[in-house]
Amino acid sequence: MAVDRRQFLKVAGISTLLGIGGKTAFEILSPGRLEASSQKIPLTTGKRWAMVIDTHKMDEGLIEKCIEACHREHNVPNLDSQKEEVKWLWKEDYHHTFPNQQHRFTMHDIIHKIVPVMCNHCSNPPCCRVCPTQSTWQRDDGIIMMDPHRCIGCRFCMAACPFGARSFNWGDPRRVMTDDSLKESNPDFPQNPEYPTRCKGVVEKCNFCAERLAKGLEPKCVEVANDKKEAAMIFGDLADPESEVRTILNERYSIRRKPELGTEPNLYFLI
Amino acid sequence: MYDGGKIIVGLLICLGFFLSPFFYNAGKAAKVPNPQLTEIAKEAQTCVMSKDYMTTSHFTLLDKWRNTVVRDGERYFKGENGKIYYKSLQMTCLKCHANKSKFCDQCHNYMDVNPYCWDCHIEPKESE
Amino acid sequence: MLERALEGNKGYWGWLIFLLLIMGGGAACYLYQFNEGLRITGMSRDVSWGFYISQFTYLVGIAAGGVMVVLPYYIHDHKAFGKITILGEFLAIAAVIMCLLFIFVDLGNPVRIMNVIMYPTPNSILFWDMIVLNIYLVLNLVIGWNVLSAERKGVHYPSWIKPLIYLSIPWAFSIHTVTAFLYAGLPGRHFWLTAIMAPRFLASAFAAGPALLILLCLIVRKVSNFDPGKEQIKTLGGIVAYAFILNIFFLLLEVFTAFYSGIPGHTHTFIYLFAGLDGFNKLTPWMWFSALFAVIALILLIVPATRRKEDTLAVACVAVILSTWIDKGLGLVIGGFIPNPFERVVEYWP
């Protein structure tokens, strides 16, 4: 089943119109798969999720909107501290994101370009290799998942990730609801009553919105970005040669972060 | 018996220590749990499994749910009545049982169990 | 045998009470951390392992270093070491227990530690580290206990202990090799990504462990009527000398590869540690102290006259311990995280 962006948007749109939850969206997407999931066939089979980011279209303002939407969607607190901060999606300049793909005379505009960064959902993930409890692992569809129920907080995955994609809950994230100095910057935490928060002592990171994909919705950042600028972020199935991600990777030049390490990131940047 | 006095005193102290919870709680009767159903729950008539199963083993089911949802990506559950449910503590269970303090906490407090579900999963807002 | 530990003079009890007070203080701090979370440690999402893990790494070395008295005695039949193998074994026990505790206090969710056994994961080096450390602890407990009680009774230890002793020798190498693999297999951490991580760890372990043992022997001779022997200390001094020279040699190899190849990622941490990077240099004075102690130790250990004299040997041992402790227990683990994956410098101090 090919799910490209347009289909996705249509489905998402219809389900929003109907005002009902994920069930409907999913049934429209693929009749029978909901039934299959209840018969122990996961929703992940036969897919290879990837994301393409058009750096020309993603300006800093838009990235910030995506970050805010992502962090609200997943109840990520604003801890206001470089040491303790938790982030799933954030911004970084080209210079620091692609340290080996530049030189002294690279165009000024590119070197200082702000790009969105998050977990790369690598095909060959070192984080999953090192986890002693399989709290983080690779799903069939390529998503690197975290099971916060099982994480013991050893932080080996944070040492293993070459992209700094992982954050640790150094304290209880819910303290932002009571701590006087943090209350102000987190007025409505937890913002999404349909998603949990985390507890202290576990690692967390971007999950490619696995919970939204299960309902036939695109990741939140993709939805927000495309709402403002068409095809600024493209999400889809690499296993499908007809998918929009495959088409655009075939047509435009793209790069990935630190390809020399062999982790095979699934985040592609159009430069 | 050498040092008989010391041994007996020691044994008595140990015995007293082990029995201390009984002395501590003596004469106090804990309130018998009385879980209440919300209107939505009453209307639905049935939970995802039979009432007996849910009363004795809801935690087994929840544990299975969390593992299959998070780890295996199986998000839907076919209930005993043939209905398909979205497997989610926060979104499915607590939509019906929106009265945590009058439902969940009743037995949990009586049995003195502290499930850490609520460390992360958000409790429903109850209107008092 | 334990009842012997309950007899002693005032000084002995005073020392025990002093140690108990320190342990109590540690437990109280841990309770505070258990409630507040690891945020009180100063670690961050950039430097996500700090003092706990670096102390663990250093102490694995001390534990493995004990084998340097066991090996010559049992394999080369170096009779003189018979008297001090017990010291080596119990030093290893103490060090491994501390290792395990350092890992435990570093966990964000210590109550879930059994998940490591409930969901065994052979592809995780940490899983193997848990196995080798625990088995090494059991091995040393069984061996140390039996050998010591046999010696007290004036009889030979039971013969079934012998295979365990032989097993414990390669096992000591394994604990430090596996610990090195924790670091040496991670892509993107250039400072750690080196094939000689394990030999480097072993060399520093075989220098620091016996150095501590020498100091221990000198103290034991002073406070008790047990004399570990002059000959033994002299031989240990030789072992420390060889191991420490190897350790420095390996370190210089790393420096050569990094700077002669000129690959930026490989040089960054060295520059940060010894000169400071982007204006950050919190660890620089420490690293130069480490280098200074290393030079002092090298001179005192290489010159035969100073190595054979117990006073100067003691100074050399202190210098070895300080130098390797700063290098491994501070620079190696923390330095590996700097600069971060975005080539920015975020410093750490406990």
Coordinates of C-alpha atoms in Angstrom, one line a residue, chain A residues 24-170:
Chain A
T24 CA -11.8 6.2 11.0
A25 CA -8.6 7.6 9.4
F26 CA -7.1 4.2 9.5
E27 CA -10.0 2.5 8.0
I28 CA -10.1 4.9 5.1
L29 CA -6.4 4.4 4.6
S30 CA -6.4 0.7 4.4
P31 CA -9.5 -1.3 5.0
G32 CA -8.9 -4.4 7.0
R33 CA -5.6 -3.4 8.6
L34 CA -7.3 -2.3 11.7
E35 CA -8.8 -5.7 12.0
A36 CA -5.4 -7.2 11.2
S37 CA -3.8 -5.2 14.1
S38 CA -6.3 -6.6 16.5
Q39 CA -5.3 -10.1 15.2
K40 CA -1.7 -9.5 16.2
I41 CA -0.4 -8.3 12.8
P42 CA 1.5 -5.0 13.5
L43 CA 0.8 -1.9 11.6
T44 CA 4.5 -1.6 10.7
T45 CA 4.9 -4.3 8.1
G46 CA 6.3 -3.6 4.6
K47 CA 7.3 0.0 5.2
R48 CA 10.5 1.9 5.4
W49 CA 9.8 5.4 6.7
A50 CA 12.0 8.3 5.8
M51 CA 11.9 12.0 5.8
V52 CA 13.1 14.6 3.3
I53 CA 13.7 18.1 4.4
D54 CA 13.8 20.9 1.9
T55 CA 16.3 23.4 3.4
H56 CA 15.3 26.1 0.9
K57 CA 11.7 26.1 2.2
M58 CA 12.4 25.5 5.9
D59 CA 13.2 29.0 7.2
E60 CA 13.9 29.6 10.9
G61 CA 10.5 30.8 11.7
L62 CA 8.9 27.8 10.2
I63 CA 11.3 25.5 12.0
E64 CA 10.4 27.1 15.3
K65 CA 6.7 26.5 14.6
C66 CA 7.4 22.9 14.0
I67 CA 9.5 22.6 17.1
E68 CA 6.7 24.1 19.2
A69 CA 4.1 21.9 17.7
C70 CA 6.2 18.8 18.2
H71 CA 7.0 19.6 21.8
R72 CA 3.4 20.3 22.5
E73 CA 2.3 17.2 20.8
H74 CA 4.6 15.0 23.0
N75 CA 4.5 16.9 26.2
V76 CA 8.1 17.9 26.1
P77 CA 8.8 20.4 29.0
N78 CA 10.6 23.6 28.6
L79 CA 13.3 23.2 31.2
D80 CA 15.2 26.4 30.4
S81 CA 18.6 24.9 31.0
Q82 CA 21.3 23.8 28.6
K83 CA 22.3 20.9 30.8
E84 CA 18.9 19.5 31.6
E85 CA 17.0 20.4 28.4
V86 CA 14.9 17.8 26.6
K87 CA 14.4 18.1 22.9
W88 CA 13.0 16.0 20.2
L89 CA 13.2 18.4 17.3
W90 CA 15.5 21.5 17.4
K91 CA 17.4 23.8 15.1
E92 CA 21.1 24.0 14.3
D93 CA 23.1 25.8 11.7
Y94 CA 24.5 23.9 8.7
H95 CA 28.0 24.5 9.9
H96 CA 27.5 22.4 13.0
T97 CA 25.1 19.9 11.5
F98 CA 27.3 18.9 8.6
P99 CA 30.9 19.4 10.0
N100 CA 32.5 17.4 7.2
Q101 CA 30.5 18.7 4.3
Q102 CA 31.8 22.2 4.0
H103 CA 35.0 24.2 3.4
R104 CA 36.3 27.7 4.0
F105 CA 34.7 29.1 0.9
T106 CA 31.3 27.4 1.1
M107 CA 28.6 29.9 0.2
H108 CA 27.9 32.1 3.2
D109 CA 24.2 31.5 3.0
I110 CA 24.6 27.8 3.2
I111 CA 27.1 27.8 6.1
H112 CA 24.8 29.8 8.2
K113 CA 21.6 28.2 7.1
I114 CA 19.4 27.0 10.0
V115 CA 18.2 23.4 9.6
P116 CA 15.9 21.3 11.7
V117 CA 17.5 18.3 13.4
M118 CA 16.1 15.3 15.2
C119 CA 16.6 11.6 15.5
N120 CA 17.8 10.2 12.1
H121 CA 16.1 6.8 12.6
C122 CA 19.2 5.2 11.2
S123 CA 19.0 1.9 9.4
N124 CA 22.1 0.8 11.2
P125 CA 21.6 2.3 14.7
P126 CA 24.4 2.2 17.2
C127 CA 22.0 3.2 20.0
C128 CA 20.0 0.0 19.6
R129 CA 23.2 -2.0 19.4
V130 CA 24.4 -0.8 22.9
C131 CA 21.1 -0.8 24.8
P132 CA 21.4 -3.5 27.5
T133 CA 17.6 -4.0 27.9
Q134 CA 16.3 -3.5 24.4
S135 CA 14.5 -0.4 25.6
T136 CA 15.4 1.1 22.3
W137 CA 15.1 -0.9 19.2
Q138 CA 14.4 -0.8 15.5
R139 CA 10.9 -1.6 14.3
D140 CA 10.2 -3.4 11.0
D141 CA 9.3 -0.1 9.4
G142 CA 12.7 1.4 10.4
I143 CA 11.5 3.6 13.3
I144 CA 13.8 3.7 16.3
M145 CA 11.5 3.3 19.2
M146 CA 12.0 3.9 22.9
D147 CA 10.2 1.9 25.5
P148 CA 10.2 4.2 28.5
H149 CA 8.7 1.4 30.6
R150 CA 11.9 -0.6 30.4
C151 CA 14.7 2.0 30.2
I152 CA 17.0 1.7 33.2
G153 CA 18.7 5.1 32.5
C154 CA 22.2 3.9 31.8
R155 CA 22.6 6.5 29.0
F156 CA 24.8 4.1 26.9
C157 CA 22.6 5.1 23.9
M158 CA 23.4 8.7 24.4
A159 CA 27.1 8.0 24.3
A160 CA 26.6 5.8 21.2
C161 CA 24.4 8.3 19.2
P162 CA 26.7 10.3 16.9
F163 CA 24.0 12.9 16.3
G164 CA 23.2 14.0 19.8
A165 CA 19.6 13.1 19.2
R166 CA 18.8 11.7 22.7
S167 CA 17.8 13.6 25.8
F168 CA 17.7 12.3 29.4
N169 CA 15.3 13.2 32.1
W170 CA 17.8 14.3 34.7

